[in-house]
mmCIF file of C-alpha atoms and ligand atoms in Angstrom:
data_model
loop_
_atom_site.group_PDB
_atom_site.id
_atom_site.type_symbol
_atom_site.label_atom_id
_atom_site.label_comp_id
_atom_site.label_asym_id
_atom_site.label_seq_id
_atom_site.Cartn_x
_atom_site.Cartn_y
_atom_site.Cartn_z
ATOM 1 C CA MET A 11 7.041 14.571 -8.054
ATOM 2 C CA VAL A 12 4.478 12.579 -6.231
ATOM 3 C CA ASP A 13 4.495 14.622 -2.936
ATOM 4 C CA ARG A 14 3.928 17.702 -4.612
ATOM 5 C CA ARG A 15 1.010 16.381 -6.421
ATOM 6 C CA LEU A 16 -0.481 14.728 -3.177
ATOM 7 C CA GLY A 17 0.088 18.470 -1.558
ATOM 8 C CA VAL A 18 -1.947 19.841 -4.390
ATOM 9 C CA TRP A 19 -4.846 17.586 -3.754
ATOM 10 C CA ALA A 20 -4.621 17.938 0.000
ATOM 11 C CA GLY A 21 -4.897 21.738 -0.425
ATOM 12 C CA ARG A 22 -8.003 21.184 -2.688
ATOM 13 C CA VAL A 23 -9.589 18.973 -0.235
ATOM 14 C CA ALA A 24 -9.023 21.424 2.650
ATOM 15 C CA ASP A 25 -10.811 24.049 0.501
ATOM 16 C CA TRP A 26 -13.960 21.743 -0.243
ATOM 17 C CA LEU A 27 -14.124 20.543 3.279
ATOM 18 C CA PRO A 28 -13.842 23.240 6.013
ATOM 19 C CA GLY A 29 -12.789 22.356 9.339
ATOM 20 C CA ASP A 30 -11.350 19.288 11.072
ATOM 21 C CA ASP A 31 -12.733 16.949 8.311
ATOM 22 C CA GLY A 32 -10.738 18.846 5.423
ATOM 23 C CA ALA A 33 -7.658 19.145 7.793
ATOM 24 C CA ALA A 34 -7.587 15.457 8.623
ATOM 25 C CA VAL A 35 -7.731 14.479 4.802
ATOM 26 C CA ALA A 36 -4.893 16.798 4.198
ATOM 27 C CA TYR A 37 -3.017 15.458 7.044
ATOM 28 C CA ALA A 38 -3.311 11.948 5.833
ATOM 29 C CA LEU A 39 -2.454 12.768 2.344
ATOM 30 C CA ASN A 40 0.712 14.891 3.306
ATOM 31 C CA THR A 41 2.310 12.687 5.879
ATOM 32 C CA PRO A 42 5.748 11.477 4.551
ATOM 33 C CA GLY A 43 5.543 7.826 3.568
ATOM 34 C CA LYS A 44 8.137 5.781 1.649
ATOM 35 C CA ARG A 45 6.038 5.976 -1.574
ATOM 36 C CA VAL A 46 7.020 2.513 -2.393
ATOM 37 C CA ARG A 47 3.742 1.961 -4.380
ATOM 38 C CA ALA A 48 4.272 5.170 -6.282
ATOM 39 C CA ALA A 49 8.082 4.239 -7.145
ATOM 40 C CA LEU A 50 6.485 1.065 -8.478
ATOM 41 C CA VAL A 51 3.949 2.642 -10.655
ATOM 42 C CA ILE A 52 6.510 4.995 -12.170
ATOM 43 C CA SER A 53 9.312 2.232 -12.683
ATOM 44 C CA ALA A 54 6.620 -0.303 -14.155
ATOM 45 C CA TYR A 55 5.663 2.535 -16.621
ATOM 46 C CA GLY A 56 9.156 3.159 -17.680
ATOM 47 C CA ALA A 57 9.798 -0.550 -17.999
ATOM 48 C CA ALA A 58 6.758 -0.810 -20.298
ATOM 49 C CA GLY A 59 8.074 2.094 -22.447
ATOM 50 C CA GLY A 60 5.936 5.049 -21.028
ATOM 51 C CA ASP A 61 7.651 8.465 -20.762
ATOM 52 C CA GLY A 62 4.892 10.995 -19.741
ATOM 53 C CA ALA A 63 5.424 13.090 -16.589
ATOM 54 C CA GLY A 64 1.665 12.415 -15.808
ATOM 55 C CA ILE A 65 2.437 8.977 -14.435
ATOM 56 C CA ALA A 66 3.296 10.701 -11.213
ATOM 57 C CA GLU A 67 -0.436 11.598 -10.991
ATOM 58 C CA VAL A 68 -1.260 7.807 -11.383
ATOM 59 C CA ALA A 69 1.183 7.095 -8.545
ATOM 60 C CA ALA A 70 -0.642 9.904 -6.432
ATOM 61 C CA ALA A 71 -3.936 8.038 -7.058
ATOM 62 C CA VAL A 72 -2.477 4.836 -5.778
ATOM 63 C CA GLU A 73 -0.985 6.615 -2.738
ATOM 64 C CA THR A 74 -4.408 8.289 -2.030
ATOM 65 C CA VAL A 75 -5.988 4.642 -1.717
ATOM 66 C CA HIS A 76 -3.061 3.481 0.464
ATOM 67 C CA ALA A 77 -3.418 6.614 2.511
ATOM 68 C CA TYR A 78 -7.201 5.995 3.187
ATOM 69 C CA SER A 79 -6.314 2.268 4.243
ATOM 70 C CA LEU A 80 -3.658 3.413 6.752
ATOM 71 C CA VAL A 81 -6.153 5.979 8.365
ATOM 72 C CA HIS A 82 -8.793 3.371 8.594
ATOM 73 C CA ASP A 83 -6.253 0.498 9.729
ATOM 74 C CA ASP A 84 -5.129 2.546 12.608
ATOM 75 C CA LEU A 85 -8.579 3.320 14.028
ATOM 76 C CA PRO A 86 -9.672 1.688 17.492
ATOM 77 C CA CYS A 87 -12.069 -0.727 15.656
ATOM 78 C CA MET A 88 -9.058 -2.226 13.465
ATOM 79 C CA ASP A 89 -5.432 -2.198 14.606
ATOM 80 C CA ASP A 90 -5.912 0.850 17.198
ATOM 81 C CA ASP A 91 -2.596 2.448 16.848
ATOM 82 C CA ASP A 92 -1.339 5.849 17.995
ATOM 83 C CA LEU A 93 1.773 6.288 15.691
ATOM 84 C CA ARG A 94 1.981 6.417 11.978
ATOM 85 C CA ARG A 95 4.907 7.651 9.526
ATOM 86 C CA GLY A 96 6.528 9.125 12.704
ATOM 87 C CA ARG A 97 3.486 11.384 13.637
ATOM 88 C CA PRO A 98 0.366 10.581 15.684
ATOM 89 C CA THR A 99 -2.219 8.671 13.745
ATOM 90 C CA THR A 100 -5.047 10.660 12.063
ATOM 91 C CA HIS A 101 -7.696 9.612 14.820
ATOM 92 C CA ARG A 102 -5.152 10.754 17.405
ATOM 93 C CA ARG A 103 -4.242 14.039 15.908
ATOM 94 C CA PHE A 104 -7.993 14.826 15.146
ATOM 95 C CA ASP A 105 -10.648 12.285 16.450
ATOM 96 C CA VAL A 106 -12.134 9.082 15.541
ATOM 97 C CA ARG A 107 -15.228 10.883 13.882
ATOM 98 C CA SER A 108 -12.807 12.999 11.545
ATOM 99 C CA ALA A 109 -10.505 10.072 10.829
ATOM 100 C CA VAL A 110 -13.413 7.860 9.679
ATOM 101 C CA ARG A 111 -14.765 10.548 7.506
ATOM 102 C CA ALA A 112 -11.442 11.382 6.036
ATOM 103 C CA GLY A 113 -10.739 7.719 5.093
ATOM 104 C CA TYR A 114 -13.978 7.490 3.177
ATOM 105 C CA PHE A 115 -13.726 10.887 1.578
ATOM 106 C CA LEU A 116 -10.078 9.799 0.343
ATOM 107 C CA VAL A 117 -11.820 7.046 -1.940
ATOM 108 C CA PRO A 118 -13.631 9.118 -4.290
ATOM 109 C CA VAL A 119 -10.528 11.649 -4.189
ATOM 110 C CA ALA A 120 -8.506 8.745 -5.447
ATOM 111 C CA ALA A 121 -10.905 8.352 -8.382
ATOM 112 C CA LEU A 122 -10.546 12.189 -9.375
ATOM 113 C CA VAL A 123 -6.810 11.743 -9.170
ATOM 114 C CA LEU A 124 -6.937 8.838 -11.484
ATOM 115 C CA ALA A 125 -9.277 10.669 -13.916
ATOM 116 C CA ALA A 126 -6.943 13.655 -13.773
ATOM 117 C CA ALA A 127 -3.960 11.295 -14.547
ATOM 118 C CA ALA A 128 -5.615 9.822 -17.396
ATOM 119 C CA GLU A 129 -6.427 13.265 -19.079
ATOM 120 C CA GLU A 130 -2.803 14.527 -18.318
ATOM 121 C CA LEU A 131 -1.423 11.395 -20.183
ATOM 122 C CA GLY A 132 -3.955 11.804 -22.992
ATOM 123 C CA LEU A 133 -5.440 8.266 -22.280
ATOM 124 C CA GLY A 134 -8.733 7.267 -23.691
ATOM 125 C CA ALA A 135 -11.784 6.422 -21.653
ATOM 126 C CA ALA A 136 -11.337 2.576 -22.517
ATOM 127 C CA THR A 137 -7.699 2.863 -20.801
ATOM 128 C CA LEU A 138 -9.080 4.699 -17.914
ATOM 129 C CA GLY A 139 -11.742 2.234 -17.350
ATOM 130 C CA ARG A 140 -9.131 -0.295 -17.226
ATOM 131 C CA MET A 141 -7.161 1.425 -14.845
ATOM 132 C CA ALA A 142 -9.988 2.263 -12.470
ATOM 133 C CA ALA A 143 -11.000 -1.407 -12.626
ATOM 134 C CA GLU A 144 -7.424 -2.484 -11.713
ATOM 135 C CA LEU A 145 -7.143 0.096 -8.998
ATOM 136 C CA PHE A 146 -10.460 -0.392 -7.144
ATOM 137 C CA SER A 147 -10.752 -4.006 -7.548
ATOM 138 C CA ALA A 148 -7.340 -4.266 -5.798
ATOM 139 C CA GLY A 149 -8.762 -1.946 -3.102
ATOM 140 C CA GLY A 150 -11.760 -3.930 -2.800
ATOM 141 C CA VAL A 151 -13.298 -7.226 -1.435
ATOM 142 C CA GLU A 152 -11.056 -9.413 -3.817
ATOM 143 C CA GLY A 153 -7.842 -7.525 -2.607
ATOM 144 C CA MET A 154 -7.198 -4.918 0.196
ATOM 145 C CA VAL A 155 -10.601 -4.890 1.928
ATOM 146 C CA GLY A 156 -10.942 -8.652 1.602
ATOM 147 C CA GLY A 157 -7.516 -9.275 3.158
ATOM 148 C CA GLN A 158 -7.948 -6.768 5.950
ATOM 149 C CA TRP A 159 -11.267 -8.633 6.665
ATOM 150 C CA LEU A 160 -9.383 -11.971 6.961
ATOM 151 C CA ASP A 161 -6.708 -10.370 8.979
ATOM 152 C CA LEU A 162 -9.228 -9.002 11.634
ATOM 153 C CA GLU A 163 -11.330 -12.103 11.712
ATOM 154 C CA ALA A 164 -8.013 -14.322 12.299
ATOM 155 C CA GLU A 165 -6.923 -12.237 15.337
ATOM 156 C CA GLN A 166 -6.149 -14.572 18.227
ATOM 157 C CA ARG A 167 -6.399 -17.812 15.946
ATOM 158 C CA GLN A 168 -3.178 -19.244 14.560
ATOM 159 C CA LEU A 169 -3.469 -19.438 10.774
ATOM 160 C CA ASP A 170 -1.767 -22.004 8.558
ATOM 161 C CA LEU A 171 0.636 -20.786 5.746
ATOM 162 C CA PRO A 172 -1.857 -20.871 2.731
ATOM 163 C CA GLU A 173 -4.292 -18.944 5.077
ATOM 164 C CA LEU A 174 -1.526 -16.350 6.045
ATOM 165 C CA VAL A 175 -0.670 -16.094 2.338
ATOM 166 C CA ALA A 176 -4.279 -15.298 1.284
ATOM 167 C CA VAL A 177 -4.237 -12.606 4.147
ATOM 168 C CA HIS A 178 -0.862 -11.060 2.926
ATOM 169 C CA ARG A 179 -1.659 -11.297 -0.568
ATOM 170 C CA GLY A 180 -4.950 -9.386 -0.158
ATOM 171 C CA LYS A 181 -4.310 -6.624 2.392
ATOM 172 C CA THR A 182 -0.999 -5.758 0.884
ATOM 173 C CA GLY A 183 -0.223 -7.463 -2.239
ATOM 174 C CA ALA A 184 -3.032 -6.517 -4.331
ATOM 175 C CA LEU A 185 -2.252 -2.760 -4.135
ATOM 176 C CA ILE A 186 1.227 -3.326 -4.707
ATOM 177 C CA ALA A 187 0.541 -5.677 -7.829
ATOM 178 C CA ALA A 188 -2.003 -3.044 -8.945
ATOM 179 C CA SER A 189 0.697 -0.425 -8.891
ATOM 180 C CA CYS A 190 2.757 -2.316 -11.146
ATOM 181 C CA ALA A 191 -0.177 -3.204 -13.686
ATOM 182 C CA LEU A 192 -1.219 0.272 -13.588
ATOM 183 C CA GLY A 193 2.158 1.348 -15.092
ATOM 184 C CA GLY A 194 1.674 -0.890 -17.808
ATOM 185 C CA LEU A 195 -1.872 -0.023 -18.469
ATOM 186 C CA ALA A 196 -0.924 3.826 -18.334
ATOM 187 C CA ALA A 197 2.034 2.919 -20.986
ATOM 188 C CA GLU A 198 -0.782 1.056 -23.226
ATOM 189 C CA ALA A 199 1.640 -1.919 -23.090
ATOM 190 C CA PRO A 200 0.546 -5.091 -24.612
ATOM 191 C CA ALA A 201 -1.267 -7.838 -22.398
ATOM 192 C CA ASP A 202 1.550 -10.047 -21.785
ATOM 193 C CA ALA A 203 3.687 -7.174 -20.566
ATOM 194 C CA ILE A 204 0.864 -6.081 -17.951
ATOM 195 C CA ALA A 205 0.558 -9.661 -16.967
ATOM 196 C CA ALA A 206 4.311 -9.817 -16.353
ATOM 197 C CA LEU A 207 4.372 -6.588 -14.421
ATOM 198 C CA SER A 208 1.369 -7.742 -12.177
ATOM 199 C CA ALA A 209 3.109 -11.122 -11.533
ATOM 200 C CA TYR A 210 6.215 -9.220 -10.390
ATOM 201 C CA GLY A 211 4.038 -6.998 -8.239
ATOM 202 C CA ALA A 212 2.205 -9.854 -6.733
ATOM 203 C CA ASP A 213 5.649 -11.409 -5.710
ATOM 204 C CA VAL A 214 7.067 -8.118 -4.423
ATOM 205 C CA GLY A 215 3.739 -7.408 -2.625
ATOM 206 C CA LEU A 216 3.814 -10.798 -0.582
ATOM 207 C CA ALA A 217 7.603 -10.185 0.108
ATOM 208 C CA PHE A 218 6.847 -6.675 1.341
ATOM 209 C CA GLN A 219 4.426 -7.961 3.942
ATOM 210 C CA ILE A 220 6.660 -10.749 5.020
ATOM 211 C CA ALA A 221 9.360 -7.939 5.552
ATOM 212 C CA ASP A 222 6.881 -6.064 7.481
ATOM 213 C CA ASP A 223 6.279 -9.111 9.773
ATOM 214 C CA VAL A 224 9.932 -9.316 10.194
ATOM 215 C CA LEU A 225 10.531 -5.488 10.949
ATOM 216 C CA ASP A 226 7.658 -5.779 13.416
ATOM 217 C CA VAL A 227 9.834 -7.738 15.730
ATOM 218 C CA THR A 228 13.402 -6.698 14.787
ATOM 219 C CA ALA A 229 13.080 -2.785 14.435
ATOM 220 C CA THR A 230 12.122 -0.043 16.880
ATOM 221 C CA SER A 231 9.101 2.207 16.660
ATOM 222 C CA ASP A 232 11.639 4.892 15.808
ATOM 223 C CA GLN A 233 12.877 3.245 12.796
ATOM 224 C CA LEU A 234 9.335 2.291 11.704
ATOM 225 C CA GLY A 235 7.578 5.508 12.401
ATOM 226 C CA LYS A 236 4.757 2.998 13.763
ATOM 227 C CA THR A 237 4.246 1.024 16.818
ATOM 228 C CA ALA A 238 6.697 -1.913 16.798
ATOM 229 C CA GLY A 239 5.576 -5.284 18.294
ATOM 230 C CA ARG A 240 2.059 -4.643 17.494
ATOM 231 C CA ASP A 241 1.480 -8.168 15.878
ATOM 232 C CA GLU A 242 2.321 -9.862 19.101
ATOM 233 C CA ALA A 243 0.266 -7.455 21.120
ATOM 234 C CA LEU A 244 -2.779 -8.102 18.977
ATOM 235 C CA GLN A 245 -1.859 -11.807 18.641
ATOM 236 C CA LYS A 246 -1.742 -11.849 14.474
ATOM 237 C CA SER A 247 -0.525 -14.770 12.779
ATOM 238 C CA THR A 248 2.784 -13.756 10.933
ATOM 239 C CA TYR A 249 5.470 -15.362 8.825
ATOM 240 C CA VAL A 250 8.045 -14.904 11.729
ATOM 241 C CA GLN A 251 5.670 -17.250 13.976
ATOM 242 C CA LEU A 252 5.440 -19.774 11.152
ATOM 243 C CA LEU A 253 9.102 -19.882 9.940
ATOM 244 C CA GLY A 254 11.030 -17.740 12.287
ATOM 245 C CA VAL A 255 13.074 -14.488 11.388
ATOM 246 C CA ASP A 256 15.603 -16.065 9.144
ATOM 247 C CA GLY A 257 12.989 -18.480 7.379
ATOM 248 C CA ALA A 258 10.792 -15.508 6.914
ATOM 249 C CA ARG A 259 13.584 -13.364 5.502
ATOM 250 C CA ARG A 260 14.763 -16.236 3.083
ATOM 251 C CA GLU A 261 11.111 -16.631 1.838
ATOM 252 C CA ALA A 262 10.846 -12.692 1.147
ATOM 253 C CA SER A 263 14.210 -12.757 -0.851
ATOM 254 C CA ALA A 264 13.266 -15.798 -2.826
ATOM 255 C CA LEU A 265 10.000 -14.056 -3.738
ATOM 256 C CA ALA A 266 12.021 -10.964 -4.689
ATOM 257 C CA ARG A 267 14.375 -12.983 -7.004
ATOM 258 C CA ARG A 268 11.455 -14.838 -8.558
ATOM 259 C CA ALA A 269 9.676 -11.666 -9.256
ATOM 260 C CA VAL A 270 12.673 -9.964 -11.011
ATOM 261 C CA HIS A 271 13.248 -13.559 -12.873
ATOM 262 C CA GLN A 272 9.552 -13.409 -14.213
ATOM 263 C CA LEU A 273 10.196 -9.977 -15.581
ATOM 264 C CA ALA A 274 13.418 -10.941 -17.395
ATOM 265 C CA CYS A 275 11.389 -14.184 -18.818
ATOM 266 C CA ALA A 276 8.823 -11.692 -20.219
ATOM 267 C CA GLY A 277 11.601 -9.640 -21.726
ATOM 268 C CA LEU A 278 11.334 -6.747 -19.395
ATOM 269 C CA GLU A 279 14.617 -6.085 -18.102
ATOM 270 C CA SER A 280 14.284 -3.201 -15.609
ATOM 271 C CA SER A 281 17.093 -1.959 -13.249
ATOM 272 C CA ALA A 282 14.736 0.243 -11.244
ATOM 273 C CA LEU A 283 12.322 -2.804 -10.774
ATOM 274 C CA ALA A 284 15.089 -4.936 -9.722
ATOM 275 C CA THR A 285 16.595 -2.513 -7.340
ATOM 276 C CA LEU A 286 12.966 -1.892 -5.749
ATOM 277 C CA ALA A 287 12.522 -5.771 -5.419
ATOM 278 C CA ASP A 288 15.787 -5.753 -3.432
ATOM 279 C CA TYR A 289 14.865 -2.488 -1.138
ATOM 280 C CA ILE A 290 11.562 -4.261 -0.442
ATOM 281 C CA VAL A 291 13.210 -7.128 1.126
ATOM 282 C CA THR A 292 16.241 -5.393 2.760
ATOM 283 C CA ARG A 293 14.606 -1.968 3.836
ATOM 284 C CA GLN A 294 14.832 -1.225 7.713
ATOM 285 C CA SER A 295 11.655 0.905 7.937
HETATM 286 C C1 GRG B 149 -13.646 -2.728 5.571
HETATM 287 C C2 GRG B 149 -12.266 -4.756 6.508
HETATM 288 C C3 GRG B 149 -12.273 -3.536 6.037
HETATM 289 C C4 GRG B 149 -11.167 -3.137 5.649
HETATM 290 C C5 GRG B 149 -10.927 -1.591 5.146
HETATM 291 C C6 GRG B 149 -8.313 -0.590 6.191
HETATM 292 C C7 GRG B 149 -8.365 -1.348 5.216
HETATM 293 C C8 GRG B 149 -9.631 -1.521 4.420
HETATM 294 C C9 GRG B 149 -7.194 -2.107 4.882
HETATM 295 C C10 GRG B 149 -6.085 -2.200 5.383
HETATM 296 C C11 GRG B 149 -4.845 -2.365 4.604
HETATM 297 C C12 GRG B 149 -3.484 -2.324 5.117
HETATM 298 C C13 GRG B 149 -3.168 -1.012 5.974
HETATM 299 C C14 GRG B 149 -2.430 -2.979 5.112
HETATM 300 C C15 GRG B 149 -1.198 -3.128 5.572
HETATM 301 C C16 GRG B 149 -0.176 -2.599 4.364
HETATM 302 C C17 GRG B 149 1.201 -2.063 4.810
HETATM 303 C C18 GRG B 149 2.167 -3.019 5.128
HETATM 304 C C19 GRG B 149 1.135 -0.749 5.025
HETATM 305 C C20 GRG B 149 2.429 -0.278 5.380
HETATM 306 O O1 GRG B 149 3.104 0.272 4.151
HETATM 307 P P1 GRG B 149 4.137 1.145 4.081
HETATM 308 O O2 GRG B 149 5.378 0.450 4.968
HETATM 309 O O3 GRG B 149 3.723 2.500 4.572
HETATM 310 O O4 GRG B 149 4.548 1.397 2.621
HETATM 311 P P2 GRG B 149 4.207 4.219 4.227
HETATM 312 O O5 GRG B 149 3.920 4.738 5.443
HETATM 313 O O6 GRG B 149 5.663 3.944 4.054
HETATM 314 O O7 GRG B 149 3.408 4.273 2.947
#
């Protein structure tokens, strides 16, 4: 459902922006990701009692922000990578100029997708405003941008555990927590349910990045669809460095268990969210 919607937006953008710029945006939107954030939005919405098909458009808005972050993360001035989602990174497939522009262009596209989602779900301006604040503050300096900035600033320096938690919660955890909160907001759930979904998301978000640290040393580039061993090459601090592979795996599993427990304590039992928490720490790609 979400892939289809991303494909529609990719087509619109390619019409608006002729040439390589539009093609680069379409390429970034159409590449086949795992759509974990999309699955979290849709499952959180269901857990909060929502039942509108338009939630897939909310999920597409989150995946659009995520797609931009991957394009820019792979640039030579950031993690400088050649492979993403089993394909050449956007700046390798096109060039740095088009990839930089494509990334920036995707941010207002995400806002348009979110607005279209609110209209489809029949949500009012106040709810759309809360959803936009949730998505773009998670994507901003208090979240993803801030975490990425810390991550880049800390290359070649050994971070301690609290510093590493701040990097991981920001660059990866914030958008994942927002995915869950957005599901609750779109269902117009009570504040305590939204807080519980957000707390679940924050824990699985940190667990997701810990699992990523583990996979970077245990999986192959073929399995990951991106270059394995990149953290060591870039001299990044990781959970594996601080706790070892087994210690990092234990920490990720404990966070996933706590995430599900927190939901149960708030009266939000969801087999989909429990399955996703488990998948996030046992995935092989
Ligand atoms: C201005 C400093 C500054 C930053 C710009 C580029 C950026 C903002 C942030 C990068 C955030 C980022 C890419 C974090 C890594 C998150 C992560 C683990 C991505 C991989 O997610 P998956 O495995 O990917 O869900 P797929 O391909 O399955 O969607």
